[in-house]
Coordinates of C-alpha atoms in Angstrom, one line a residue:
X262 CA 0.0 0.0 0.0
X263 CA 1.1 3.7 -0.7
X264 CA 1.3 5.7 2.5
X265 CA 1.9 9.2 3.5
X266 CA 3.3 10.9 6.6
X267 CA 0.5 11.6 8.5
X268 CA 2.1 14.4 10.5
X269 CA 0.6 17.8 9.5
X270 CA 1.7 21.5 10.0
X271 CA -1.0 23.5 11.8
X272 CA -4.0 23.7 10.0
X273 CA -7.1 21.3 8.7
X274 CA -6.0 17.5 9.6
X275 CA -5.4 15.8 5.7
X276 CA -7.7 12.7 6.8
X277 CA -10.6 15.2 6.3
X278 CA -9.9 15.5 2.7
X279 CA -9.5 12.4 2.3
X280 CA -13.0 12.3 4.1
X281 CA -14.5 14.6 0.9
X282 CA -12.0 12.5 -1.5
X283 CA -14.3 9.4 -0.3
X284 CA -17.1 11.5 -0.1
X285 CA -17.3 12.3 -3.8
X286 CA -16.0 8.9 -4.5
X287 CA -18.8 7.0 -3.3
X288 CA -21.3 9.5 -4.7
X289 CA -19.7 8.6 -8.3
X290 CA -19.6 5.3 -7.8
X291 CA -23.1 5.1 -6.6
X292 CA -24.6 8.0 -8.9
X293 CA -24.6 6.7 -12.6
X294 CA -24.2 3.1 -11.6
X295 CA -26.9 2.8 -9.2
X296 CA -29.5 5.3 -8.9
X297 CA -29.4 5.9 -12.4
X298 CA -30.0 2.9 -13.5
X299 CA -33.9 3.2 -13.8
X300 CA -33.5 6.1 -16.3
X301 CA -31.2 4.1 -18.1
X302 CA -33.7 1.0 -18.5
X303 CA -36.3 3.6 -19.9
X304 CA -34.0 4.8 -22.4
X305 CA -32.7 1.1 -23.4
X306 CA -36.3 0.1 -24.2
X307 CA -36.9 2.5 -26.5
X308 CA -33.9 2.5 -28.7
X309 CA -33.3 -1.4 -28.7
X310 CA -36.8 -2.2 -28.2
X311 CA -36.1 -4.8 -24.8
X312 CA -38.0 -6.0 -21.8
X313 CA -37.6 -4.5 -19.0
X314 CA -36.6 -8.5 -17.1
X315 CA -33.9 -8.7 -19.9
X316 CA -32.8 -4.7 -19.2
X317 CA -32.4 -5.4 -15.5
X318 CA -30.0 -8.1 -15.6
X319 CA -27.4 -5.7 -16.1
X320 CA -28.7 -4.0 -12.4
X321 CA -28.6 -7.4 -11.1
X322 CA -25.0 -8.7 -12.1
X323 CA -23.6 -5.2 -10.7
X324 CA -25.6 -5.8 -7.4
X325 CA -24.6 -9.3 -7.5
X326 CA -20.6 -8.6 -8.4
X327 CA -20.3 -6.0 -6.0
X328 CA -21.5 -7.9 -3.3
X329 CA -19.3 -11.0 -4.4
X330 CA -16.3 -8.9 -6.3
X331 CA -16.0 -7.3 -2.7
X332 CA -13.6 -9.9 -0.9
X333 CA -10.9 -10.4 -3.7
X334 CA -10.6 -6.4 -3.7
X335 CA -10.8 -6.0 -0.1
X336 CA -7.5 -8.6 0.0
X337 CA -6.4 -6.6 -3.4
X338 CA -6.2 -3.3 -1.6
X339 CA -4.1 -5.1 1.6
X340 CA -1.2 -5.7 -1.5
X341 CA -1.4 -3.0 -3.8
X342 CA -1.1 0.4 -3.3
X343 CA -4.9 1.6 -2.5
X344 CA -4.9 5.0 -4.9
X345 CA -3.9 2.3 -7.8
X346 CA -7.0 0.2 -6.7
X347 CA -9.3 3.7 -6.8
X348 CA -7.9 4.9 -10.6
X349 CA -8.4 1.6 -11.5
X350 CA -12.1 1.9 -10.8
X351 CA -12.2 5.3 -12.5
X352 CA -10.7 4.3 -15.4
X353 CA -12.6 1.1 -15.8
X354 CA -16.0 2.5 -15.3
X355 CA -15.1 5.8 -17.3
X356 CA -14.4 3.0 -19.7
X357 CA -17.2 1.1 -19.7
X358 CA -19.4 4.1 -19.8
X359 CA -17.9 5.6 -22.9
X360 CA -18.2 2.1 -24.0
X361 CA -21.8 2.2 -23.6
X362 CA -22.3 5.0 -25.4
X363 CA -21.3 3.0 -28.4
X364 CA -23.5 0.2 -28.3
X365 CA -25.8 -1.0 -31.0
X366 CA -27.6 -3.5 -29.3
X367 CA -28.8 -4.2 -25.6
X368 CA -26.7 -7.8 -25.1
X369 CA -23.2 -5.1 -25.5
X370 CA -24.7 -2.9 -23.2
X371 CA -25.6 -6.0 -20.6
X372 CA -22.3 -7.0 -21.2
X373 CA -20.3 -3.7 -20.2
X374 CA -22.6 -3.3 -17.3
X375 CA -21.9 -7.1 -15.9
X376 CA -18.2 -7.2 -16.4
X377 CA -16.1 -3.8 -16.5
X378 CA -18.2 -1.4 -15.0
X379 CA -19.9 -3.5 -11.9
X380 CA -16.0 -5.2 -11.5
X381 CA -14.4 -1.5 -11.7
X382 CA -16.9 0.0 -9.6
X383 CA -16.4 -1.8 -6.6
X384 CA -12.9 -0.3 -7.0
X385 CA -14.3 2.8 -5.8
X386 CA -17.1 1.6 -3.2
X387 CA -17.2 1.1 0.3
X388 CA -14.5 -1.2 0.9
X389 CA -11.9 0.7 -0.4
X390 CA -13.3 4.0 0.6
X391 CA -13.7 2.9 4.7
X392 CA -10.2 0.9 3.9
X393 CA -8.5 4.6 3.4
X394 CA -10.7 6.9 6.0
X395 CA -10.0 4.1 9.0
X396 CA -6.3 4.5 8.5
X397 CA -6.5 8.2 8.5
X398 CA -8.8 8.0 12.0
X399 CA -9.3 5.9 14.6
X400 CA -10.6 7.9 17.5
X401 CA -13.6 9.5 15.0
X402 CA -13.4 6.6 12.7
X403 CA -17.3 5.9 12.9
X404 CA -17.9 9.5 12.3
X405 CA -15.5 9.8 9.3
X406 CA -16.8 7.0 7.7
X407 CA -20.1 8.3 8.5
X408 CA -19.6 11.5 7.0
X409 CA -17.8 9.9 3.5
X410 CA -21.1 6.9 2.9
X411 CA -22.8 10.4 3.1
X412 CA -22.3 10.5 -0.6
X413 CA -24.3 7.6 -1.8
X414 CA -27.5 9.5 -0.2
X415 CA -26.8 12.3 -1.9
X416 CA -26.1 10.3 -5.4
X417 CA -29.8 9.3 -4.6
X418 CA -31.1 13.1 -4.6
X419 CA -28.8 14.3 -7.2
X420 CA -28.3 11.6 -9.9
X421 CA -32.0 10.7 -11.1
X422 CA -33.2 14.0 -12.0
X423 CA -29.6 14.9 -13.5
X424 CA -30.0 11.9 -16.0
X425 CA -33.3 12.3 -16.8
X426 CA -32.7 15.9 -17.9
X427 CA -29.3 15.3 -19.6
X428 CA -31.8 12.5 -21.5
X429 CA -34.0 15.1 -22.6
X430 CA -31.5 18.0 -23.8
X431 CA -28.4 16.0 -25.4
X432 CA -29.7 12.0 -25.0
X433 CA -28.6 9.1 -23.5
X434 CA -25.6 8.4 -25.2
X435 CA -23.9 12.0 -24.9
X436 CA -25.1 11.6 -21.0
X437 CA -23.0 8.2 -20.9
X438 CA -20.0 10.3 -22.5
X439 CA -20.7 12.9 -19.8
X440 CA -20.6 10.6 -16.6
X441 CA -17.1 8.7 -18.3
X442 CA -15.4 12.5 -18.2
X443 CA -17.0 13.0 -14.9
X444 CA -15.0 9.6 -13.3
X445 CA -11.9 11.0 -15.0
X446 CA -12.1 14.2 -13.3
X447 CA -11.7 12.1 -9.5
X448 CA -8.2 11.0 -11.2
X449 CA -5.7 14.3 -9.4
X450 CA -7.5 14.2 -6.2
X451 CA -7.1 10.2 -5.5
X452 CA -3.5 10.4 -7.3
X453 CA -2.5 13.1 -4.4
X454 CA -5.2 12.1 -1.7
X455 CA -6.2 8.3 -1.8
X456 CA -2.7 7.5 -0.1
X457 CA -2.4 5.5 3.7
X458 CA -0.5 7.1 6.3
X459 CA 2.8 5.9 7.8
X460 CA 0.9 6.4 10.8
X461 CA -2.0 7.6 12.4
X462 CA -1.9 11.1 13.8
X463 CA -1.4 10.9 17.3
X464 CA -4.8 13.5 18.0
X465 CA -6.3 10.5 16.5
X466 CA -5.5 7.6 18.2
X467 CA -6.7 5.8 21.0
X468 CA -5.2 5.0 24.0
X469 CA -3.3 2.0 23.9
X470 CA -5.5 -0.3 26.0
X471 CA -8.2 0.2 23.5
X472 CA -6.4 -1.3 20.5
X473 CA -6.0 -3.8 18.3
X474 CA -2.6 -5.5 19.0
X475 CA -0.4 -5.2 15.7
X476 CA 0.5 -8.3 13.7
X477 CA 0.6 -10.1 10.5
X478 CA -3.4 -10.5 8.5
X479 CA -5.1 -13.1 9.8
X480 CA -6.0 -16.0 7.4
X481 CA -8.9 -16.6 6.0
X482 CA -9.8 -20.1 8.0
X483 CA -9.0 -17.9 11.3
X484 CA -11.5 -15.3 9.5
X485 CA -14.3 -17.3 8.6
X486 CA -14.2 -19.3 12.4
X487 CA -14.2 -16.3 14.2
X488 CA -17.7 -15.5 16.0
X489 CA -17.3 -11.7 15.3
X490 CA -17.2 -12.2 11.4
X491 CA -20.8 -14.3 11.5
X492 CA -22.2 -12.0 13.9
X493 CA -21.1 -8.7 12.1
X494 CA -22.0 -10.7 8.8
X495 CA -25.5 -11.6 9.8
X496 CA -26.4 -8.5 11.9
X497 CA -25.2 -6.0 8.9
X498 CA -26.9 -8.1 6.4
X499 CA -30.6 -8.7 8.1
X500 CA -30.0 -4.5 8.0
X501 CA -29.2 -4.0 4.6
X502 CA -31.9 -6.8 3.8
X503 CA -34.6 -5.3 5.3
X504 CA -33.7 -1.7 3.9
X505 CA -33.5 -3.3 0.5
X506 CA -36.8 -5.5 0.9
X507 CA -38.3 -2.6 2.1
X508 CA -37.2 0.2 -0.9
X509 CA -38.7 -1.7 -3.4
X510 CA -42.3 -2.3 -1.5
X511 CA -42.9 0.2 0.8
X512 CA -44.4 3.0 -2.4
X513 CA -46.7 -0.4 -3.3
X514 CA -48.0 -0.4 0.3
X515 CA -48.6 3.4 0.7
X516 CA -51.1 2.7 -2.5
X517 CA -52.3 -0.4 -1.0
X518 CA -53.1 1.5 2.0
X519 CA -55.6 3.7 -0.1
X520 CA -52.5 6.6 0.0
X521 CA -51.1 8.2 -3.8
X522 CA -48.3 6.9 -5.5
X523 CA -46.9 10.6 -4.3
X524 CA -47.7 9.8 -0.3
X525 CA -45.7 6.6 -0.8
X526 CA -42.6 7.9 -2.5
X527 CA -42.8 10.6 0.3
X528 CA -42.2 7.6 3.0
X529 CA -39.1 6.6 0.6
X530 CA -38.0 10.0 1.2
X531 CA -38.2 9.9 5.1
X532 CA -36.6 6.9 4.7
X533 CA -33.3 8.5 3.2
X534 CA -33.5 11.8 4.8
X535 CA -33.8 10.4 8.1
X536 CA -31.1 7.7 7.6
X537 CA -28.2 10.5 6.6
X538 CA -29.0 12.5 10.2
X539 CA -28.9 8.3 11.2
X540 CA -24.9 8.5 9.9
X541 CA -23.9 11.3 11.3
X542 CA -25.3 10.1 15.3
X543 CA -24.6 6.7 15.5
X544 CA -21.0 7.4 13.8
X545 CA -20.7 9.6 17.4
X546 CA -22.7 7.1 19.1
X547 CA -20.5 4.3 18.3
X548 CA -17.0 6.3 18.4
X549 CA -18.1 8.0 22.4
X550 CA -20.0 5.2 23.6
X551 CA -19.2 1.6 21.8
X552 CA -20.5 0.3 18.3
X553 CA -22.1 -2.5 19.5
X554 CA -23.8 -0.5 21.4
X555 CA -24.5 1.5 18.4
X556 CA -25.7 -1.4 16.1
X557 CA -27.9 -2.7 19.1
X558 CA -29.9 0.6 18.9
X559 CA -30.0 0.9 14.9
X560 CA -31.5 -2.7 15.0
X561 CA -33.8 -1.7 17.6
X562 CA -35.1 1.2 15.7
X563 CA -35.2 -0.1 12.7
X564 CA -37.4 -3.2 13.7
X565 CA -39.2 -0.2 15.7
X566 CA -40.5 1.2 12.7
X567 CA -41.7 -2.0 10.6
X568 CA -43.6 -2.9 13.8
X569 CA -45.8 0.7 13.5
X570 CA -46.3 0.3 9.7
X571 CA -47.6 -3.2 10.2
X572 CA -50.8 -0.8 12.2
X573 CA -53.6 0.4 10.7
X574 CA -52.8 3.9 11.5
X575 CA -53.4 7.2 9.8
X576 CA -50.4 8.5 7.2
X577 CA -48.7 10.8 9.6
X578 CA -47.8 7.6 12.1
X579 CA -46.9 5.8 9.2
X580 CA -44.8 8.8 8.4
X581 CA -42.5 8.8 11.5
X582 CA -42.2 4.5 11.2
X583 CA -40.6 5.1 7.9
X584 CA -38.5 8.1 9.7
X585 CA -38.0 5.7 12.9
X586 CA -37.0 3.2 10.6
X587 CA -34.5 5.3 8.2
X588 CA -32.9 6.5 11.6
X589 CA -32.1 3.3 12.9
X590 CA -30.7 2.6 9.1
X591 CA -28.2 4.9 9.6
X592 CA -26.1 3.1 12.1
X593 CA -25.6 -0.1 9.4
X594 CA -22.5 1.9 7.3
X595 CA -20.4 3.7 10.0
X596 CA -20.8 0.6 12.4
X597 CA -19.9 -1.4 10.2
X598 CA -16.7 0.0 9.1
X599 CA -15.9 1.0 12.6
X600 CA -16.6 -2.4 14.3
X601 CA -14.6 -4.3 11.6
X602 CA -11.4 -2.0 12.2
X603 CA -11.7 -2.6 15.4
X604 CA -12.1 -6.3 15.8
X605 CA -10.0 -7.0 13.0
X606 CA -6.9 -4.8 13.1
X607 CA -6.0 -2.4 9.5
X608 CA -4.0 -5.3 9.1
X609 CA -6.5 -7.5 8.2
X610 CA -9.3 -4.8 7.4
X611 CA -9.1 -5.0 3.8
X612 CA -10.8 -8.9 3.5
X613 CA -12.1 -8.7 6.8
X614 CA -14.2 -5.8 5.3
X615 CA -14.6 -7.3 1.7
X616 CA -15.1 -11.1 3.2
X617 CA -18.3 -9.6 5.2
X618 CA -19.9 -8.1 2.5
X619 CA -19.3 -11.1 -0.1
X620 CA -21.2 -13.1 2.6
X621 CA -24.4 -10.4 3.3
X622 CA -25.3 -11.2 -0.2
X623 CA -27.6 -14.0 -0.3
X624 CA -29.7 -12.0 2.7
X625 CA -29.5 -8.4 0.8
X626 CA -30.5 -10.1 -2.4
X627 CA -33.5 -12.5 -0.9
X628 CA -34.8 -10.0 0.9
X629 CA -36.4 -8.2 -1.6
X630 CA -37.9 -11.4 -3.0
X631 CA -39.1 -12.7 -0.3
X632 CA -41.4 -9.6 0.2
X633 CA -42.6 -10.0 -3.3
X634 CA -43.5 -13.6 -2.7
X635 CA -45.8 -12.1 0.3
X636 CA -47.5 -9.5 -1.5
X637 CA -48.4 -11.4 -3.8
X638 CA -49.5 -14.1 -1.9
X639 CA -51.8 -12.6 0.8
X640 CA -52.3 -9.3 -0.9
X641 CA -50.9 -6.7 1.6
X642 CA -47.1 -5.9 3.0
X643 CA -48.2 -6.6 6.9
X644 CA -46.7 -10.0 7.2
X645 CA -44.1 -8.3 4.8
X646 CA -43.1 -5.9 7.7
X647 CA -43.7 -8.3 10.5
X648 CA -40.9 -10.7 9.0
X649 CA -38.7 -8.1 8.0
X650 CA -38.9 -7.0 11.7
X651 CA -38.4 -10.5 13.5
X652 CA -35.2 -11.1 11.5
X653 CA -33.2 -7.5 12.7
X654 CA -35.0 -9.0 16.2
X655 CA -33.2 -12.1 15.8
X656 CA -30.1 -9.9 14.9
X657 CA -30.2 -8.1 17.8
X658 CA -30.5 -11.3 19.9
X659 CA -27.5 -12.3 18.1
X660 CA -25.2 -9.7 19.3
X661 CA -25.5 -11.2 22.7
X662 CA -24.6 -14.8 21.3
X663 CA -20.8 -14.6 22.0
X664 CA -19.6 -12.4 25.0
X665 CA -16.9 -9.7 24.0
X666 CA -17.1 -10.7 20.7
X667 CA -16.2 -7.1 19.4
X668 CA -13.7 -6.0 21.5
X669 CA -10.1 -6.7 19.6
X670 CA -8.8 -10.3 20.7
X671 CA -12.7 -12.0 20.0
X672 CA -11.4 -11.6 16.6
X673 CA -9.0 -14.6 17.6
X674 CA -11.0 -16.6 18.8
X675 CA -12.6 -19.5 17.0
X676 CA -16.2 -21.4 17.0

């Protein structure tokens, strides 16, 4: 890995811009990749005349490769130097959008989507992201790492409307050419910024009771029998599956409800808006206090929420669930990258990190099936939010299976 002194002259601390570096990084990665992807399916039916099942395979295979492509770049980024793993993402998915631009059928376009840009675009996600803000902070970690996933909820605001109106003055393949120029332009700040320190800065670091002894990575049999990875895996994942279970059912229920299609999207709203504030405190909560003790309380919340829009209660109540629930969301990204540093070691950070997230995926991607199999089924999304709030219950319960298990030697023990 590249590093850089982290001793600074008076002035701003240089792990804050690496904070925005992140920041901007993850709002790139997650912008046109992501959230854009549902103008981009409009636009594909109409010029190659395809399904929309057919369309959204490309969605799927970058959902399902970043999940799975996670763990061989978490363990990538622990050998190489990290800004070489970041411009490799920018280049690749500048690459594969300008690529797209090109393409005279939908099977090229499903092709670029499900190989270069959902391969390059983890490159540029989370793991590498929380890989360079944890070894720039240890004693804010949470909170850095807070404020950096910060820019996937604003991709969310910004990114839809910008495509669709990019569509409608200069069309969709100009707009691809657009977004590959706009990667390229996060090539000087991650070639100056996206570099690991030789140390942290001691106005960041804990005292030395609190952490992690150094040593060598652990291996990946020591990972995988470790207590803390299945509970962090499990815990994380029942959050991220029940956020991603709910997204895609909760406008349905608004309407089921007797509510406009408007009302609804207004709940998905809360939803994000609520979970940002959600960052910000439980990356203090679980920096002052403990993140365990921060995850407990997300999961709480979170299951808090499902349980009022399983009532039969007017829209404002149903209004706070869906902000009691997009608060408690907010703890799942900076706990998660705190707690893993911690437990782990920065050693071992990198496929501890990647490893987790490889795993979440069968429960993030079932998730949203399983509350289409219930709709459909009984005809309503109560049962839907009942089960979706039993499993983050379960979750909770589990993070009293293993005593200690997130302080730094659990890691060490095995099962």
């Amino acid at each position: 890995m590249t590093v850089h002194s982290a001793a600074q002259p008076a002035g701003i601390y240089r792990g804050w811009a690496v904070v925005a570096l992140c920041f901007v990084m993850l709002m790139l990665s997650a912008g046109p990749v992501y959230y854009a992807y549902g103008n981009y399916a409009l636009a594909f039916a109409q010029s190659f005349n395809a399904d929309r099942a057919t369309i959204n395979i490309g969605y799927t295979m970058v959902l399902l490769l970043g999940n799975l492509g996670s763990a061989p770049v978490g363990m990538m980024a622990e050998r190489w130097p990290i800004r070489g793993v970041a411009l490799l993402g920018v280049l690749g998915t500048a690459t594969g959008f300008a690529l797209v631009s090109t393409a005279s059928s939908i099977l090229q376009v499903l092709l670029v989507f499900s190989t270069l840009i959902a391969l390059a675009d983890i490159c540029i996600g989370t793991v590498v992201t929380n890989i360079l803000v944890s070894h720039w902070f240890e004693r804010r970690r949470a909170f850095a790492i807070g404020l950096s996933v910060i820019g996937t909820a604003v991709a969310a605001v910004i990114f839809p409307p910008l495509t669709d109106i990019l569509f409608s003055r200069v069309g969709w393949r100009a707009t691809f050419l657009i977004y590959a120029v706009l990667m390229l332009v996060l090539v000087p700040p991650i070639w100056f910024l996206a570099r690991l320190p030789g140390s942290i800065a001691e106005h960041e670091r804990l005292p030395v009771a609190l952490r992690r002894p150094d040593g060598p990575p652990i291996s990946l049999n020591e990972l995988f029998r470790s207590p803390a990875f299945w509970i962090v895996t499990l815990t994380i994942g029942a959050m991220i599956g029940a956020n991603t279970g709910t997204m895609v059912s909760i406008v349905a229920f608004a309407v089921s409800r007797g509510f406009s299609s408007l009302e609804g999207s207004a709940l998905l709203s809360a939803i994000g808006a609520t979970s940002v504030i959600g960052k910000l405190a439980f990356g203090i909560a679980a920096d002052r206090l403990s993140p365990v003790i921060a995850l407990r309380i997300g999961l709480v919340l979170m299951a808090s929420g499902l349980l009022v829009l399983t009532a039969d209660l007017l829209y404002p109540m149903l209004f706070a669930g869906a902000m009691l629930f997009g608060f408690g969301l907010g703890a799942m990204l900076p706990v998660w990258g705190g707690i893993v540093a911690k437990i782990f070691g920065l050693g071992s950070y990198g496929r501890a990190l990647g490893w987790t997230r490889a795993a979440m995926a069968p429960i993030s991607m079932v998730c949203p099936v399983i509350a289409g199999l219930i709709s459909d089924s009984t005809g309503d999304y109560t049962l839907v939010w009942a089960v979706f709030a039993a499993l983050l219950a379960l979750s909770f319960a589990l993070t009293f299976a293993a005593p200690g298990w997130w302080r730094p030697r659990a890691a060490l023990a095995e099962i």
